[in-house]
PDB file of C-alpha atoms in Angstrom:
ATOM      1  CA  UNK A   1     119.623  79.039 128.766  1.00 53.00           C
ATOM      2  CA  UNK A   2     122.958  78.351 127.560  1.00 63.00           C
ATOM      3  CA  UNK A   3     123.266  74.920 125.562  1.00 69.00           C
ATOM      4  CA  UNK A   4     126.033  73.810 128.076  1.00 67.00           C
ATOM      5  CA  UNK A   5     123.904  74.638 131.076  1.00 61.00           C
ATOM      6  CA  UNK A   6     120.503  73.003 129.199  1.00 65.00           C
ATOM      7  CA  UNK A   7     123.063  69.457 128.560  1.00 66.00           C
ATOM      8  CA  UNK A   8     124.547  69.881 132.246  1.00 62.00           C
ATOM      9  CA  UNK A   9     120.523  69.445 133.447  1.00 64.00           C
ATOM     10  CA  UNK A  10     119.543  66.820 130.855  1.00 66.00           C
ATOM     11  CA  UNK A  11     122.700  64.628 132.091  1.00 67.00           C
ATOM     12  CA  UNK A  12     121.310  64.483 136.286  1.00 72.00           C
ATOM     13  CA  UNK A  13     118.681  61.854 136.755  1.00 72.00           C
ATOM     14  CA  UNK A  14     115.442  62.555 137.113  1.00 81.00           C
ATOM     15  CA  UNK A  15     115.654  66.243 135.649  1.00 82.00           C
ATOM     16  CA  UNK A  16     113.109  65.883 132.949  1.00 84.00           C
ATOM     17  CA  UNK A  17     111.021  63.923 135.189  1.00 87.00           C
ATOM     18  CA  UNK A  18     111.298  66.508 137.691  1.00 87.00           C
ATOM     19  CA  UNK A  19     110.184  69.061 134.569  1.00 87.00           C
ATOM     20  CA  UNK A  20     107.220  67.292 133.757  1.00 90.00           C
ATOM     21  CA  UNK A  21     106.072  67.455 137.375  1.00 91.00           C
ATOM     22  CA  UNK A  22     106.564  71.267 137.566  1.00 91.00           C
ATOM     23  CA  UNK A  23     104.476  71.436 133.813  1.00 93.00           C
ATOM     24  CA  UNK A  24     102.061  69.267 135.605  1.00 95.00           C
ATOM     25  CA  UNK A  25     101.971  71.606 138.596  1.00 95.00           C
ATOM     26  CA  UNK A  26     101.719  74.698 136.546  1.00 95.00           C
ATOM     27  CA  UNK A  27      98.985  73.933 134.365  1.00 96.00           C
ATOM     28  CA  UNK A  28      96.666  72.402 137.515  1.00 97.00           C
ATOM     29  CA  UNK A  29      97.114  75.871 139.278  1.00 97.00           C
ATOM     30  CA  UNK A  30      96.775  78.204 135.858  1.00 96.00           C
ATOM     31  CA  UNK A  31      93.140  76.088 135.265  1.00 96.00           C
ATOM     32  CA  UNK A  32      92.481  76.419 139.370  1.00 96.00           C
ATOM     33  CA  UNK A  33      93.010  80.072 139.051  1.00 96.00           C
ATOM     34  CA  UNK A  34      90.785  80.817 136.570  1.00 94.00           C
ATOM     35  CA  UNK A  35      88.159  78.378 137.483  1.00 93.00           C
ATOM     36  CA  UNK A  36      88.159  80.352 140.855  1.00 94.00           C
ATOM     37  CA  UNK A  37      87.870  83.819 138.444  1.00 93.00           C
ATOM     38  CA  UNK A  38      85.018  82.562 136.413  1.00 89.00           C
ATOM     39  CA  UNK A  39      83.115  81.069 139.276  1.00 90.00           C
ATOM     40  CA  UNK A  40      83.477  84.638 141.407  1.00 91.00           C
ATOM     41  CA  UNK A  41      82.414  86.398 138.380  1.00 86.00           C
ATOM     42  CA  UNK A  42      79.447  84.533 137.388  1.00 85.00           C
ATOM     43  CA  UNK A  43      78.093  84.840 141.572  1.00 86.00           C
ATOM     44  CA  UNK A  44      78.903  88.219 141.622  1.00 84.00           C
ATOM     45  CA  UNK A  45      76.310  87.903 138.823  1.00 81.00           C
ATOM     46  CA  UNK A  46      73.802  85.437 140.129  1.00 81.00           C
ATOM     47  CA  UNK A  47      74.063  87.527 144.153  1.00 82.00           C
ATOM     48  CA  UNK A  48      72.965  90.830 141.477  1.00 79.00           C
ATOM     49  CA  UNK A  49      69.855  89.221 140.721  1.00 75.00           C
ATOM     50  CA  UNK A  50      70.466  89.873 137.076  1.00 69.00           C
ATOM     51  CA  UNK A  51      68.247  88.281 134.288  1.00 73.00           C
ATOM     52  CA  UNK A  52      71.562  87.335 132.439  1.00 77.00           C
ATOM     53  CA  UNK A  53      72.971  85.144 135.024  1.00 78.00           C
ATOM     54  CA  UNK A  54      71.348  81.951 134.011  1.00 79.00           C
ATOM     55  CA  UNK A  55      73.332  82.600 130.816  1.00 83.00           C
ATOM     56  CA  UNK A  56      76.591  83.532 132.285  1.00 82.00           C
ATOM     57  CA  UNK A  57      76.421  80.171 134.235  1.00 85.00           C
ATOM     58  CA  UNK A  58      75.813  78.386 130.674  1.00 85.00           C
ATOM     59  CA  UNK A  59      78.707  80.323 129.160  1.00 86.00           C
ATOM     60  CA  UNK A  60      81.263  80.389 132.064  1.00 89.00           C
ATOM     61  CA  UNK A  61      80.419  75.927 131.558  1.00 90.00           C
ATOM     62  CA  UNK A  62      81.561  76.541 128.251  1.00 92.00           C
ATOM     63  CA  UNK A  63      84.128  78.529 128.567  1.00 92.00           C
ATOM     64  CA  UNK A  64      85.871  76.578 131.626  1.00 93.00           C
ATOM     65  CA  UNK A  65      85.675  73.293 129.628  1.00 95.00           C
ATOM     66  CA  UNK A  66      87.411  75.336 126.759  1.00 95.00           C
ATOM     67  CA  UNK A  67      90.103  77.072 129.027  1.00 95.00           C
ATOM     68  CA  UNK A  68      90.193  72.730 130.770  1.00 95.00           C
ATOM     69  CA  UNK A  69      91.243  71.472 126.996  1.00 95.00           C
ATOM     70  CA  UNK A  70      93.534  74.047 126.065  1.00 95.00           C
ATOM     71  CA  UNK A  71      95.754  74.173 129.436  1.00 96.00           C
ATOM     72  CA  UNK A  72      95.841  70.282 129.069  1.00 96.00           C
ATOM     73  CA  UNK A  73      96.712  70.674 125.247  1.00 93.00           C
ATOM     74  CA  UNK A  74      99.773  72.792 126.110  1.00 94.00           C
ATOM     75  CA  UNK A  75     100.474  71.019 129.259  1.00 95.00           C
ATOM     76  CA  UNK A  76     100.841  67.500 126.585  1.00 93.00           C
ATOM     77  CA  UNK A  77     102.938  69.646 124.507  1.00 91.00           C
ATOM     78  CA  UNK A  78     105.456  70.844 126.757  1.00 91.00           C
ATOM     79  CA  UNK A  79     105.628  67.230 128.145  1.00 91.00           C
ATOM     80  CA  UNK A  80     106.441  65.790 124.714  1.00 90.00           C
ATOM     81  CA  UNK A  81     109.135  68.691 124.100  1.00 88.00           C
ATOM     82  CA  UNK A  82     110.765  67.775 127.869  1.00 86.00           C
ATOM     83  CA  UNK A  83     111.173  64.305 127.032  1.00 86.00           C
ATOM     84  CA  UNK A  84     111.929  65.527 123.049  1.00 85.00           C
ATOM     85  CA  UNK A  85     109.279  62.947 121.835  1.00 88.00           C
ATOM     86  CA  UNK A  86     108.311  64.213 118.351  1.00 89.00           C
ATOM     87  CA  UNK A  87     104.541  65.037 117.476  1.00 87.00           C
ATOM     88  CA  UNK A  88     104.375  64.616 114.427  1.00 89.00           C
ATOM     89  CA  UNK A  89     103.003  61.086 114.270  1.00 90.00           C
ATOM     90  CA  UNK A  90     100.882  62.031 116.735  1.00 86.00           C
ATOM     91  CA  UNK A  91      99.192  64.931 115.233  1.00 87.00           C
ATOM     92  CA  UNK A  92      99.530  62.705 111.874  1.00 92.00           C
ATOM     93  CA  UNK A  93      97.140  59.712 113.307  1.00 92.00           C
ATOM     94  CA  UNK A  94      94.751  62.989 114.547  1.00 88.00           C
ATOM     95  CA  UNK A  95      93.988  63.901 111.680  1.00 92.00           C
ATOM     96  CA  UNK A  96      93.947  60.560 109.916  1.00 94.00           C
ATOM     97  CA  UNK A  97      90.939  59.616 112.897  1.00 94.00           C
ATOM     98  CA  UNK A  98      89.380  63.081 112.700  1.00 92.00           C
ATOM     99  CA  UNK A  99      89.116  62.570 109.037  1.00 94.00           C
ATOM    100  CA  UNK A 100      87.949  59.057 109.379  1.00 93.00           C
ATOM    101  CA  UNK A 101      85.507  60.098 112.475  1.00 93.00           C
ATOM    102  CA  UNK A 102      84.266  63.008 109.866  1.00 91.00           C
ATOM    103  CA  UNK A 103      83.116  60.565 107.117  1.00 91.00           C
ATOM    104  CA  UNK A 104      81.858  58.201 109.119  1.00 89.00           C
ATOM    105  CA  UNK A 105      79.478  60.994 110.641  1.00 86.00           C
ATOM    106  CA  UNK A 106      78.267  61.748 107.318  1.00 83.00           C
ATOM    107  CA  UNK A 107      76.012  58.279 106.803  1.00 66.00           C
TER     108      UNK A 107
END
């Protein structure tokens, strides 16, 4: 988008919080779509009778929890860039806790 076009949007009221509700939007139906895949795949597997469906169940849990934190990882990101909020201290205090959480796991 041209810069004058990307200013003339940041100047009406409301745009970026009409962008975050669209990110918002967009990641709730990207994790609804493939929860619906995942789940259809792993009955299509449990209806087969197969002996690796118990499994696929365990792994599809997995996996959906994974696919949960990463849509809602980029979701927070694009948030932060709409409202040009800078991550840096945030990812700075992450690691400063994951460090201290680390250590303190070690006793």
């Amino acid at each position: 988008m041209p810069p004058v076009a990307q200013e003339l949007i940041d100047d009406l009221p409301g745009s970026r919080l009409l962008a975050t509700a669209i990110i918002v939007v967009i990641a709730i139906a990207a994790y609804l779509i493939a929860a619906m895949a995942g789940r259809r795949y792993v009955r299509r597997m449990v209806d087969k009778g197969s002996d690796r469906a118990a499994r696929a169940e365990t792994l599809w849990t997995v996996l959906r929890r994974f696919f949960l934190l990463i849509v809602t990882v980029t979701a927070v990101m694009f948030v932060f860039t709409t409202w040009k909020w800078s991550l840096a201290p945030f990812l700075g205090v992450g690691t400063v806790l994951a460090a201290a959480l680390g250590f303190g796991a070690q006793d």
